[in-house]
Short mmCIF file of C-alpha atoms in Angstrom, two decimals:
data_model
loop_
_atom_site.label_atom_id
_atom_site.label_comp_id
_atom_site.label_asym_id
_atom_site.label_seq_id
_atom_site.Cartn_x
_atom_site.Cartn_y
_atom_site.Cartn_z
CA UNK A 1 115.09 89.16 121.56
CA UNK A 2 113.78 86.67 119.11
CA UNK A 3 111.46 86.83 116.24
CA UNK A 4 107.87 86.66 116.64
CA UNK A 5 104.80 85.85 114.65
CA UNK A 6 101.54 87.64 114.57
CA UNK A 7 98.37 88.85 113.11
CA UNK A 8 98.09 92.49 111.69
CA UNK A 9 95.23 94.26 113.53
CA UNK A 10 95.78 97.88 112.35
CA UNK A 11 97.33 99.58 109.59
CA UNK A 12 95.92 102.92 109.63
CA UNK A 13 99.42 104.57 110.01
CA UNK A 14 102.02 105.39 107.46
CA UNK A 15 104.84 103.00 107.44
CA UNK A 16 103.63 101.50 110.55
CA UNK A 17 101.40 98.38 111.72
CA UNK A 18 100.03 97.03 114.99
CA UNK A 19 100.72 93.25 115.28
CA UNK A 20 98.79 90.91 117.78
CA UNK A 21 101.10 88.09 119.20
CA UNK A 22 99.36 85.40 121.17
CA UNK A 23 101.13 83.17 123.34
CA UNK A 24 100.09 80.17 125.82
CA UNK A 25 101.34 79.72 129.23
CA UNK A 26 100.49 77.18 131.92
CA UNK A 27 99.00 78.84 135.01
CA UNK A 28 100.24 76.83 138.18
CA UNK A 29 97.42 77.67 140.49
CA UNK A 30 94.57 76.88 138.07
CA UNK A 31 96.32 74.20 136.29
CA UNK A 32 95.19 75.43 133.01
CA UNK A 33 96.64 77.04 129.83
CA UNK A 34 96.02 80.59 129.63
CA UNK A 35 96.21 82.70 126.37
CA UNK A 36 97.68 86.33 126.36
CA UNK A 37 98.07 88.77 123.71
CA UNK A 38 100.50 91.37 123.45
CA UNK A 39 100.44 94.09 120.62
CA UNK A 40 103.76 95.55 119.04
CA UNK A 41 104.09 98.37 116.83
CA UNK A 42 106.08 97.51 113.61
CA UNK A 43 107.84 99.11 111.01
CA UNK A 44 106.36 98.29 107.58
CA UNK A 45 108.40 100.31 104.87
CA UNK A 46 106.38 99.82 101.70
CA UNK A 47 102.88 99.70 103.29
CA UNK A 48 102.34 96.07 102.00
CA UNK A 49 100.62 94.85 105.14
CA UNK A 50 96.81 94.66 105.56
CA UNK A 51 94.44 93.80 108.35
CA UNK A 52 94.40 89.98 108.99
CA UNK A 53 97.87 89.18 107.50
CA UNK A 54 100.08 86.90 109.10
CA UNK A 55 103.61 88.41 109.55
CA UNK A 56 107.18 87.64 111.04
CA UNK A 57 108.61 90.41 113.25
CA UNK A 58 112.37 91.13 113.75
CA UNK A 59 113.58 93.30 116.59
CA UNK A 60 115.44 96.38 115.50
CA UNK A 61 116.68 99.48 117.11
CA UNK A 62 114.22 101.87 118.48
CA UNK A 63 112.61 103.77 115.51
CA UNK A 64 110.06 106.11 117.59
CA UNK A 65 108.81 106.12 121.07
CA UNK A 66 106.92 102.83 120.41
CA UNK A 67 108.39 101.12 117.45
CA UNK A 68 110.92 98.52 118.13
CA UNK A 69 110.20 95.97 115.59
CA UNK A 70 110.28 95.58 111.88
CA UNK A 71 108.30 93.64 109.53
CA UNK A 72 110.42 90.94 108.16
CA UNK A 73 108.24 88.99 106.00
CA UNK A 74 104.41 88.54 105.31
CA UNK A 75 103.93 84.68 105.89
CA UNK A 76 100.38 84.70 104.86
CA UNK A 77 98.17 87.45 103.10
CA UNK A 78 94.55 87.81 104.26
CA UNK A 79 91.56 87.26 101.93
CA UNK A 80 90.03 90.50 101.19
CA UNK A 81 86.22 90.08 100.90
CA UNK A 82 84.81 91.79 97.70
CA UNK A 83 81.10 91.89 97.43
CA UNK A 84 79.65 91.07 94.21
CA UNK A 85 78.17 94.04 92.18
CA UNK A 86 74.78 93.28 91.15
CA UNK A 87 74.56 92.46 87.48
CA UNK A 88 72.11 95.17 85.58
CA UNK A 89 70.76 94.45 82.03
CA UNK A 90 71.30 97.38 79.51
CA UNK A 91 67.73 97.17 78.34
CA UNK A 92 66.51 98.47 81.55
CA UNK A 93 68.82 101.50 81.81
CA UNK A 94 68.45 102.60 78.31
CA UNK A 95 64.82 102.86 78.00
CA UNK A 96 63.50 105.67 76.07
CA UNK A 97 59.56 106.62 76.52
#
């Protein structure tokens, strides 16, 4: 098997991630290109992957019932949105009447 590139869709497990890999193929009957998505469970030794990261997976020996892939490298980190905290003035919080 050759290495595949996909997007991390879940990292809720310890040392494991679920990676969605898209591929296009030509449908002969409809004469259109069709996109299919495959999900692979992969081993992430240091828990570095977050949802939305683009990663490259390498095949490995079976590590568990569903894990046959290892995260080789993180190609692009996802931008994590952090909302701006509202700025409060110290005058309104330290009022003494």
